[in-house]
PDB file of C-alpha atoms in Angstrom:
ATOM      1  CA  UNK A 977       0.000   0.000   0.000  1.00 86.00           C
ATOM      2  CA  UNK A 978       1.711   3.249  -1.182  1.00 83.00           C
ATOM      3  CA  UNK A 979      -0.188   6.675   0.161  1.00 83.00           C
ATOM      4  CA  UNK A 980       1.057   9.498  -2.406  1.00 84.00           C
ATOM      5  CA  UNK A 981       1.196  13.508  -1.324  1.00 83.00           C
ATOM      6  CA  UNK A 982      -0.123  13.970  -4.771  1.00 86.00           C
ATOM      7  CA  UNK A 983      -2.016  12.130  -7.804  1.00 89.00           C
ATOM      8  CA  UNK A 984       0.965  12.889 -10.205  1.00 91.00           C
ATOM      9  CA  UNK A 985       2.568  10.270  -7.691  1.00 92.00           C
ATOM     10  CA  UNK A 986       0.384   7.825  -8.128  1.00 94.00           C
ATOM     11  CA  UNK A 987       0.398   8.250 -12.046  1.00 95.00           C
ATOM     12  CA  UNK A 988       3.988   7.930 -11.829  1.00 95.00           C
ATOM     13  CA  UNK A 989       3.618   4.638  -9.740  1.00 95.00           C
ATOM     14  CA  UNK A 990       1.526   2.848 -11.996  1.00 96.00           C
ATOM     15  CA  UNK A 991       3.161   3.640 -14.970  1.00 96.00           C
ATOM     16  CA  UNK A 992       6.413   2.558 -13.556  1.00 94.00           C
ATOM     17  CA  UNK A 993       8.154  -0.332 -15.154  1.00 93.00           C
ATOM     18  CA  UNK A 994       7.711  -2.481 -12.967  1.00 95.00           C
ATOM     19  CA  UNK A 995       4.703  -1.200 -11.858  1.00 94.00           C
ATOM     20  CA  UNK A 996       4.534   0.282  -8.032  1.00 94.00           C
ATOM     21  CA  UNK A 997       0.979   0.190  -7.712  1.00 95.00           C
ATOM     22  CA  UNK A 998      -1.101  -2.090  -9.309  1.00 97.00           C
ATOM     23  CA  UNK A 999      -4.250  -0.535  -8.901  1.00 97.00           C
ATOM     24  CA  UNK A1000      -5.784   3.375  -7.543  1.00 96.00           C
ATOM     25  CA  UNK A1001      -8.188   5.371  -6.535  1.00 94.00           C
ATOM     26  CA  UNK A1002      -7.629   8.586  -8.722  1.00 93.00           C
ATOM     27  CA  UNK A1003      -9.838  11.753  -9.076  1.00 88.00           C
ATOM     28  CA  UNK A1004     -11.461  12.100 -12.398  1.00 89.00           C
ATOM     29  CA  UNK A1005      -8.469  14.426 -14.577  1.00 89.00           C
ATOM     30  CA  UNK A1006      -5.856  12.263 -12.793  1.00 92.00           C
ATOM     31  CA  UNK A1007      -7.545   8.856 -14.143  1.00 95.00           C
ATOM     32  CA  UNK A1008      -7.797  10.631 -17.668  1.00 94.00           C
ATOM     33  CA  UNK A1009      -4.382  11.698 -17.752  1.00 92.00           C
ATOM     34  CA  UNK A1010      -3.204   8.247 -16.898  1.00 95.00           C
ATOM     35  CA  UNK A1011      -5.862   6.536 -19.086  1.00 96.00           C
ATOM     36  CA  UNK A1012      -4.866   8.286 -22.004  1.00 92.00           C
ATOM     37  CA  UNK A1013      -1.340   7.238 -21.263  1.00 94.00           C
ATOM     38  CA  UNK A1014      -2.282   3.490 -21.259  1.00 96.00           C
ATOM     39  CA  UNK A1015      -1.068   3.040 -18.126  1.00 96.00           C
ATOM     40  CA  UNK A1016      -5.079   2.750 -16.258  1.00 97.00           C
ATOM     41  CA  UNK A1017      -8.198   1.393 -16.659  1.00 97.00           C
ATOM     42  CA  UNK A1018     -11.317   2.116 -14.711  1.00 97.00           C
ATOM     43  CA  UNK A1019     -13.545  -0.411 -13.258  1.00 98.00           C
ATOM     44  CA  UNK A1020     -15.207   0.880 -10.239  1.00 97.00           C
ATOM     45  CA  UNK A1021     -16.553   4.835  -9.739  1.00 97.00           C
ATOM     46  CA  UNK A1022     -17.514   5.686  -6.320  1.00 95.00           C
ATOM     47  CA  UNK A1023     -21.280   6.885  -5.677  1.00 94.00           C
ATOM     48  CA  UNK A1024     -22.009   9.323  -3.785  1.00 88.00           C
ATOM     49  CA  UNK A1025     -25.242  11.636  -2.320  1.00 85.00           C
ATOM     50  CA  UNK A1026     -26.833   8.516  -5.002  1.00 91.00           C
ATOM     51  CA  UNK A1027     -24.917   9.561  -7.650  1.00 92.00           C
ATOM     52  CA  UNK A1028     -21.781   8.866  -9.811  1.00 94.00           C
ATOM     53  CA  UNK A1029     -20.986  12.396 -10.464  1.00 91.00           C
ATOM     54  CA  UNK A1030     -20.006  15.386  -8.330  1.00 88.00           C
ATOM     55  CA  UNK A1031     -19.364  19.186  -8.756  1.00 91.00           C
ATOM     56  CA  UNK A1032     -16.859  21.313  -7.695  1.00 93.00           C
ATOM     57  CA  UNK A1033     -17.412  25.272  -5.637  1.00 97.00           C
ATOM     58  CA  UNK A1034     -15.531  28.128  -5.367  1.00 98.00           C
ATOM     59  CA  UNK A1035     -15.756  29.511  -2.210  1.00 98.00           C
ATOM     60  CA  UNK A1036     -14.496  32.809  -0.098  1.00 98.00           C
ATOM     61  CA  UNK A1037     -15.372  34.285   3.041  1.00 98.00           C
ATOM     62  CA  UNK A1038     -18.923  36.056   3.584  1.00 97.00           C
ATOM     63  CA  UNK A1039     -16.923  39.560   4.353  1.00 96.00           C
ATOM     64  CA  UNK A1040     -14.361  39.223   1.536  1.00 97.00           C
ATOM     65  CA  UNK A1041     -16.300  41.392  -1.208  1.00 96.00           C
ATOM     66  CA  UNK A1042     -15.961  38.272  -3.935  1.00 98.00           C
ATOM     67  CA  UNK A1043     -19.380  37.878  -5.081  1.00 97.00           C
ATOM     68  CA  UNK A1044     -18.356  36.691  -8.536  1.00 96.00           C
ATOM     69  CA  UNK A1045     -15.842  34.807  -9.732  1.00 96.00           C
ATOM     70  CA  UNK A1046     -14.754  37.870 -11.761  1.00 96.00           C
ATOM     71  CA  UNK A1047     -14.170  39.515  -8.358  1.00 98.00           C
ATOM     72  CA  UNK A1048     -11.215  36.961  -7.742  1.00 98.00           C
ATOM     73  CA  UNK A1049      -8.841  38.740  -9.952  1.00 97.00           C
ATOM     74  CA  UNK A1050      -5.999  39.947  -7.815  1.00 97.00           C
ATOM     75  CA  UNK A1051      -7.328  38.015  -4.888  1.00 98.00           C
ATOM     76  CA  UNK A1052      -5.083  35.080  -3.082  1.00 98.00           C
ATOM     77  CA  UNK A1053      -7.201  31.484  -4.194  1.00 98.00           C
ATOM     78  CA  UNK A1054      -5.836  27.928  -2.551  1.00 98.00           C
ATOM     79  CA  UNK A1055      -6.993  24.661  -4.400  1.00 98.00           C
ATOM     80  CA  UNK A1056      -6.244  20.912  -2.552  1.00 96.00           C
ATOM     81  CA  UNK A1057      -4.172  19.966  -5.683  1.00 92.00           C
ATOM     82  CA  UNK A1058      -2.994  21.083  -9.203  1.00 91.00           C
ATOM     83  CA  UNK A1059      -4.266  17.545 -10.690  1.00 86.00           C
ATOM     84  CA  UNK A1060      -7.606  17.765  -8.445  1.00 90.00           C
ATOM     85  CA  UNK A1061     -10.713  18.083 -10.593  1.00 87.00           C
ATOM     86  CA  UNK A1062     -13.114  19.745  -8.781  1.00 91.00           C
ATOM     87  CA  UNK A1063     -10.654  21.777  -6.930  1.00 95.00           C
ATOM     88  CA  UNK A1064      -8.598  23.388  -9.488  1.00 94.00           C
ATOM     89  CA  UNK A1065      -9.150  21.890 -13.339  1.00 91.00           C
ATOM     90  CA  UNK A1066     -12.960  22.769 -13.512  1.00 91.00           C
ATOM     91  CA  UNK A1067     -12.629  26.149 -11.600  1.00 93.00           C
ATOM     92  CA  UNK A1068      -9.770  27.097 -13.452  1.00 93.00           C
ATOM     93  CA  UNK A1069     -11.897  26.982 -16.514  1.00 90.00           C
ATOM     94  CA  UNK A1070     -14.431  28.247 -14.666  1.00 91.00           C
ATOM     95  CA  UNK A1071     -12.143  31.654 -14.057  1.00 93.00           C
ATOM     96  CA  UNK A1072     -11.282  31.619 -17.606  1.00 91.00           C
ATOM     97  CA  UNK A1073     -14.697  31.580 -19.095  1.00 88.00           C
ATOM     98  CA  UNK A1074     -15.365  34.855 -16.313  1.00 91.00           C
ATOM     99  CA  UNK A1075     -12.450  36.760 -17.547  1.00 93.00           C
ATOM    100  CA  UNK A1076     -10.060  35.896 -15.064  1.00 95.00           C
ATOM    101  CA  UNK A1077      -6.811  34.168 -15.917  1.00 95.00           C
ATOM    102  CA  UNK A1078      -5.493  32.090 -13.323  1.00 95.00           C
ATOM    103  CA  UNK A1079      -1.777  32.195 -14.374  1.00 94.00           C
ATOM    104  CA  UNK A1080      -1.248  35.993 -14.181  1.00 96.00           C
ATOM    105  CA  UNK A1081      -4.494  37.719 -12.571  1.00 97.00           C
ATOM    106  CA  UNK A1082      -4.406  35.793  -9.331  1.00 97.00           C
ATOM    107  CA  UNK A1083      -2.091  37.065  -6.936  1.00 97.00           C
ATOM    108  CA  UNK A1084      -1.100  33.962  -4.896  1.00 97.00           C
ATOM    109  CA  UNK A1085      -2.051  30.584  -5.758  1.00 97.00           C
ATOM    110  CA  UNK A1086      -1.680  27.747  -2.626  1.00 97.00           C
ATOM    111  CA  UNK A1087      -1.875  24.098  -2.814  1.00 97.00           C
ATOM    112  CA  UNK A1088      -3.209  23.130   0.637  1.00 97.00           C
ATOM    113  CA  UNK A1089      -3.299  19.603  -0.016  1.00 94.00           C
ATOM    114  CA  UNK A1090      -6.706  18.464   0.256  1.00 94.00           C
ATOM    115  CA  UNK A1091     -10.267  19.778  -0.178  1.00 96.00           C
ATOM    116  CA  UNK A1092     -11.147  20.230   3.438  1.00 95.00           C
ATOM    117  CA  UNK A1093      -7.829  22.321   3.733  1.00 97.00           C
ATOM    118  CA  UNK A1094      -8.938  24.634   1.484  1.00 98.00           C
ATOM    119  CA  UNK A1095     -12.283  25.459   3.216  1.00 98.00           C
ATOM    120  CA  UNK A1096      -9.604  25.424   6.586  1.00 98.00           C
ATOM    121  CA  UNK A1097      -6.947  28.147   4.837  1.00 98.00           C
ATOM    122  CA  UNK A1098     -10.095  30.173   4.032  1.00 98.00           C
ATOM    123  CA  UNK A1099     -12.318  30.223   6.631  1.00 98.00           C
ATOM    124  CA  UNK A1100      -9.254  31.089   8.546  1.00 97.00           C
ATOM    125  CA  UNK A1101      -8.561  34.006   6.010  1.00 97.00           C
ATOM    126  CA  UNK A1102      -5.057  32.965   4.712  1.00 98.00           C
ATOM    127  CA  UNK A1103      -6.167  33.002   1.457  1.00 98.00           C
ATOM    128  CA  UNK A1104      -9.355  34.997  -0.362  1.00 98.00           C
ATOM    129  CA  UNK A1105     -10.703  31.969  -2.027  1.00 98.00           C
ATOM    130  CA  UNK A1106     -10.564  28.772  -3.280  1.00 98.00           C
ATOM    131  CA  UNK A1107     -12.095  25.781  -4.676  1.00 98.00           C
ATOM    132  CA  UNK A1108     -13.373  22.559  -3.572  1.00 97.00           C
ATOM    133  CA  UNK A1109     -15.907  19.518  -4.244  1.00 94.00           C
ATOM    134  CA  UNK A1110     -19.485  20.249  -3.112  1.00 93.00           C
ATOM    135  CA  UNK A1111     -19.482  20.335   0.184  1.00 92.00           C
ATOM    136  CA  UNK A1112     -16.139  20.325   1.381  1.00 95.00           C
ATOM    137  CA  UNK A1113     -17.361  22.764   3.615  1.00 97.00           C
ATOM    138  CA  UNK A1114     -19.035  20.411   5.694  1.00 95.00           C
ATOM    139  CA  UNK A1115     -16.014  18.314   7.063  1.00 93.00           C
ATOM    140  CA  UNK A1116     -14.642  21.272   9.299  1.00 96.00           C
ATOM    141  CA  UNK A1117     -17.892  22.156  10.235  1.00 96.00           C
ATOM    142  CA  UNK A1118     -17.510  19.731  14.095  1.00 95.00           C
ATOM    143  CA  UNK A1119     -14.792  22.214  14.864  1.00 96.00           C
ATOM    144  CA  UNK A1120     -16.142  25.048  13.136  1.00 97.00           C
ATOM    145  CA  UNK A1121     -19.860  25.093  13.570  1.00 97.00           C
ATOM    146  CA  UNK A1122     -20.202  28.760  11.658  1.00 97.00           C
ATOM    147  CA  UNK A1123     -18.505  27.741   8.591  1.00 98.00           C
ATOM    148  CA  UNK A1124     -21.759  27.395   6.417  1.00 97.00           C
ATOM    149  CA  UNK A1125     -22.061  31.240   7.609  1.00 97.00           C
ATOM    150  CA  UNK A1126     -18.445  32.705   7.084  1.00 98.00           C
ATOM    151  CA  UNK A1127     -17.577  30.829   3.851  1.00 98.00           C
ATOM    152  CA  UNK A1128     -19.979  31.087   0.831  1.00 98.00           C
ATOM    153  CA  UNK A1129     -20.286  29.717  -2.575  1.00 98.00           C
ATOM    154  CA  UNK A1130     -19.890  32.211  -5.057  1.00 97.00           C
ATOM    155  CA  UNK A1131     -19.761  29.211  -7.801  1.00 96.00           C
ATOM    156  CA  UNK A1132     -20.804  25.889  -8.671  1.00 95.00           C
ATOM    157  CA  UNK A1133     -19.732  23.789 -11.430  1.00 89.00           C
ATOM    158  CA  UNK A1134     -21.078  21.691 -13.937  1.00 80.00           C
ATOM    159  CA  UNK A1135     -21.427  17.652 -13.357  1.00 84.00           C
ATOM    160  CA  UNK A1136     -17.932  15.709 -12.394  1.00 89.00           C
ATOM    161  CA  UNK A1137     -17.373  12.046 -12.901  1.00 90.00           C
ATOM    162  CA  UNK A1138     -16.709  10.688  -9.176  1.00 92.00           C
ATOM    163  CA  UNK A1139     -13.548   9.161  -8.404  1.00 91.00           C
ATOM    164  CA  UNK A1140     -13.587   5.291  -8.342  1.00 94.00           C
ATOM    165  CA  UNK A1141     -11.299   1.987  -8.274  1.00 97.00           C
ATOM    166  CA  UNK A1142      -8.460   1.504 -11.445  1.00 98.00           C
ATOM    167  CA  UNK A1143      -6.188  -1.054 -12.035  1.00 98.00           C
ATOM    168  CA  UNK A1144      -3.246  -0.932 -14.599  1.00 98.00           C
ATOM    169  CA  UNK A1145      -3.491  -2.941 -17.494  1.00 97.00           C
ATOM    170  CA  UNK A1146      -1.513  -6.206 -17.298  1.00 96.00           C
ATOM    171  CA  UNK A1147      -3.042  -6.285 -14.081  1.00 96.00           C
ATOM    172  CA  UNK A1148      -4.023 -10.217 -13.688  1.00 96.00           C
ATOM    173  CA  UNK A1149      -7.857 -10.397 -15.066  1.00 96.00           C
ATOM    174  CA  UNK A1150      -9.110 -12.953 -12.557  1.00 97.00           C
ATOM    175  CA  UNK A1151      -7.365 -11.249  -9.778  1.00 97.00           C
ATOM    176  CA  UNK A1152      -9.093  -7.741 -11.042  1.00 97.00           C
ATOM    177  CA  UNK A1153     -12.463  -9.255 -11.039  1.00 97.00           C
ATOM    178  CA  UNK A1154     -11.992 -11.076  -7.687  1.00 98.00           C
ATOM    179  CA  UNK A1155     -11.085  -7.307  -6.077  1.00 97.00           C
ATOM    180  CA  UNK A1156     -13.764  -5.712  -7.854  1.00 97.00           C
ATOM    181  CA  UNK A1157     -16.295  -8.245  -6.309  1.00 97.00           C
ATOM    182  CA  UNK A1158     -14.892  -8.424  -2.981  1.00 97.00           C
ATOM    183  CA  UNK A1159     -15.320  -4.214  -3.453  1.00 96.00           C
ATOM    184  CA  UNK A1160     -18.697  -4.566  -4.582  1.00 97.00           C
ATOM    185  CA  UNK A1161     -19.838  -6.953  -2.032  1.00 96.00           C
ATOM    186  CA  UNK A1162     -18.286  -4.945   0.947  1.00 95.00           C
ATOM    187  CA  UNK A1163     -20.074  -1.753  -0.931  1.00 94.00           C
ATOM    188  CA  UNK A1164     -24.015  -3.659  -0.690  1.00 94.00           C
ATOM    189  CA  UNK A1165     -23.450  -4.250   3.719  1.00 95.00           C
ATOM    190  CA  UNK A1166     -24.072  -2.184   6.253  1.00 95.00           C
ATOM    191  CA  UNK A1167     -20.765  -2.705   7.604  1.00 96.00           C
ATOM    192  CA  UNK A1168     -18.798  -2.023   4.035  1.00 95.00           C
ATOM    193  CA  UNK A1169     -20.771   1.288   3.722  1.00 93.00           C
ATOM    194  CA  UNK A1170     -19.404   3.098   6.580  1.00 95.00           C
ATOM    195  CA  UNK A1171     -15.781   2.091   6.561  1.00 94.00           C
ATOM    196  CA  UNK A1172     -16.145   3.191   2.279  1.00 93.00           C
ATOM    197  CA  UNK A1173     -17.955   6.375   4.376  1.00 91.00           C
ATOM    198  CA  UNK A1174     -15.304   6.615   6.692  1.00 91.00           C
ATOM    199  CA  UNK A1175     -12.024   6.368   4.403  1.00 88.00           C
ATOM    200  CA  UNK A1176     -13.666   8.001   1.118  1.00 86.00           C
ATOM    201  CA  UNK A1177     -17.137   9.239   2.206  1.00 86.00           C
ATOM    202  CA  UNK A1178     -18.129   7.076  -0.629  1.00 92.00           C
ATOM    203  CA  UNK A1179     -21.813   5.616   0.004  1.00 92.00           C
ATOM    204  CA  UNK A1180     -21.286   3.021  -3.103  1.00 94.00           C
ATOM    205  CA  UNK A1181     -19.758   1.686  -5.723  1.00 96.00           C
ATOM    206  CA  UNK A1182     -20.685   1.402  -9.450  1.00 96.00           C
ATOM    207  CA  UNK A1183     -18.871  -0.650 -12.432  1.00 96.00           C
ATOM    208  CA  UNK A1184     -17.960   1.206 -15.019  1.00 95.00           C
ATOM    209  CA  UNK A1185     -15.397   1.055 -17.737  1.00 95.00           C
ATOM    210  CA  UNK A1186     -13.525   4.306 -19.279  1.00 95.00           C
ATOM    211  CA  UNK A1187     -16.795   5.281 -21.422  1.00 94.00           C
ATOM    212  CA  UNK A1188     -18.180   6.145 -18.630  1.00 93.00           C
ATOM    213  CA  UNK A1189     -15.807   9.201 -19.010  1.00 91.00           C
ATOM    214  CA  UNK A1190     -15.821  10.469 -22.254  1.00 90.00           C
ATOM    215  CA  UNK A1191     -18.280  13.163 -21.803  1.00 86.00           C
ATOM    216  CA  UNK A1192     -15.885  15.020 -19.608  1.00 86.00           C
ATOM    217  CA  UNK A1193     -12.838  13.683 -21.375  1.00 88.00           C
ATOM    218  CA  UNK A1194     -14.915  15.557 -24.762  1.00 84.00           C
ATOM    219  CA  UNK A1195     -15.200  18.976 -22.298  1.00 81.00           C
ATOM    220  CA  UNK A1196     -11.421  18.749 -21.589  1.00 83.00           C
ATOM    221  CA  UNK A1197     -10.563  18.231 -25.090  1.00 82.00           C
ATOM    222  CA  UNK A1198     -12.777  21.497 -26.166  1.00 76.00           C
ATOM    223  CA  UNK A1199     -11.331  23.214 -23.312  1.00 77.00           C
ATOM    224  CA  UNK A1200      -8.121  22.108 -24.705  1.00 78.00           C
ATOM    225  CA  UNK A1201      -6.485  21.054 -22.076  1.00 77.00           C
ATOM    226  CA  UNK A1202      -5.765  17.930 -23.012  1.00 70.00           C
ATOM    227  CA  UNK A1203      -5.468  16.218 -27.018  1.00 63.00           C
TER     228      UNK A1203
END
């Protein structure tokens, strides 16, 4: 078991000859990335709130005068990672489509490390704004009871694929399908559902295979960012 500081790690340890990881749980740009390198395939996406799919927020602080995500230009703005999804890939087409461009109008830009970080660093008013899945907000909120008040969504984005279960591919095929039942099966109990809750606040598990991604994979081509 190998606990990366970052998804370009775990990229880097799947596509490692010989392989360092044989199998991941990556956010949706991360799996795409290392899809379209050949080097994963998806077979489980996590469920969530009942649903395979996600969005992302932009949030600040009720007394910073953002109300817009045009208002962000010149403004500090933390995201949990630069390969995160709904905390920096989305918004950060989200700023560009509102005029704001993240590489030269922002005036600090702080990976905190993780999506409950980012609500932490601005709640706390270290940085003006940031972004994070919907509700981040909400895993602070035991030792910060007023954080619904004090930070506020100025933005939400469109639908996300959720993150989920990949395995490289030379990855053993009866193995794979053994893992993804035992996954499954730990997924439908009472008891599965709360460690899943507990580690990933996943509620589920779905099987899916990469189609299940090329609707955003066709946004991120338009948007350009990737080929």
């Amino acid at each position: 078991t190998t606990v990366a500081t970052e998804y370009a790690g775990v990229i880097e340890a799947m596509g490692s000859d010989p392989p360092e990881a044989h199998m991941a749980s990556l956010a949706t740009f991360a799996y795409i990335l290392a899809a379209d390198r050949g080097i994963a395939e998806a077979a489980l996406v996590s469920v969530r709130y009942g649903s395979p799919t996600y969005n992302g927020e932009l949030i600040t602080r009720a007394d910073s005068g953002i109300n817009k995500v045009a208002d962000l230009k010149g403004r500090t703005f933390a995201r949990p990672d630069p390969l995160s999804t709904s905390g920096w890939i989305i918004p950060m087409l989200t700023m560009r489509a509102a005029g704001v461009n993240p590489d030269t109008d922002l005036k600090e830009l702080v990976d905190a490390g993780s999506h409950d970080a980012v609500v932490a660093a601005v709640y706390n008013g270290e940085v003006d704004a940031g972004a994070c899945y919907v509700d981040a907000r909400t895993r602070i909120e035991k030792d910060h009871p007023d954080v619904m008040e004090k930070v506020v969504v100025i933005d939400v984005t469109a639908d996300i694929p959720n993150d989920g279960v990949q395995f490289i591919p030379s990855m053993d095929a009866e193995m794979r399908g053994k893992i993804v039942k035992a996954l499954l099966d730990i997924a439908a109990t009472d008891e599965g559902k709360d460690a899943l809750k507990t580690a990933y606040q996943w509620s589920g598990l779905e099987a899916h295979d990469d189609t299940f991604y090329d609707p955003f994979r066709q946004v991120l081509q338009a948007s350009g960012l990737i080929i």
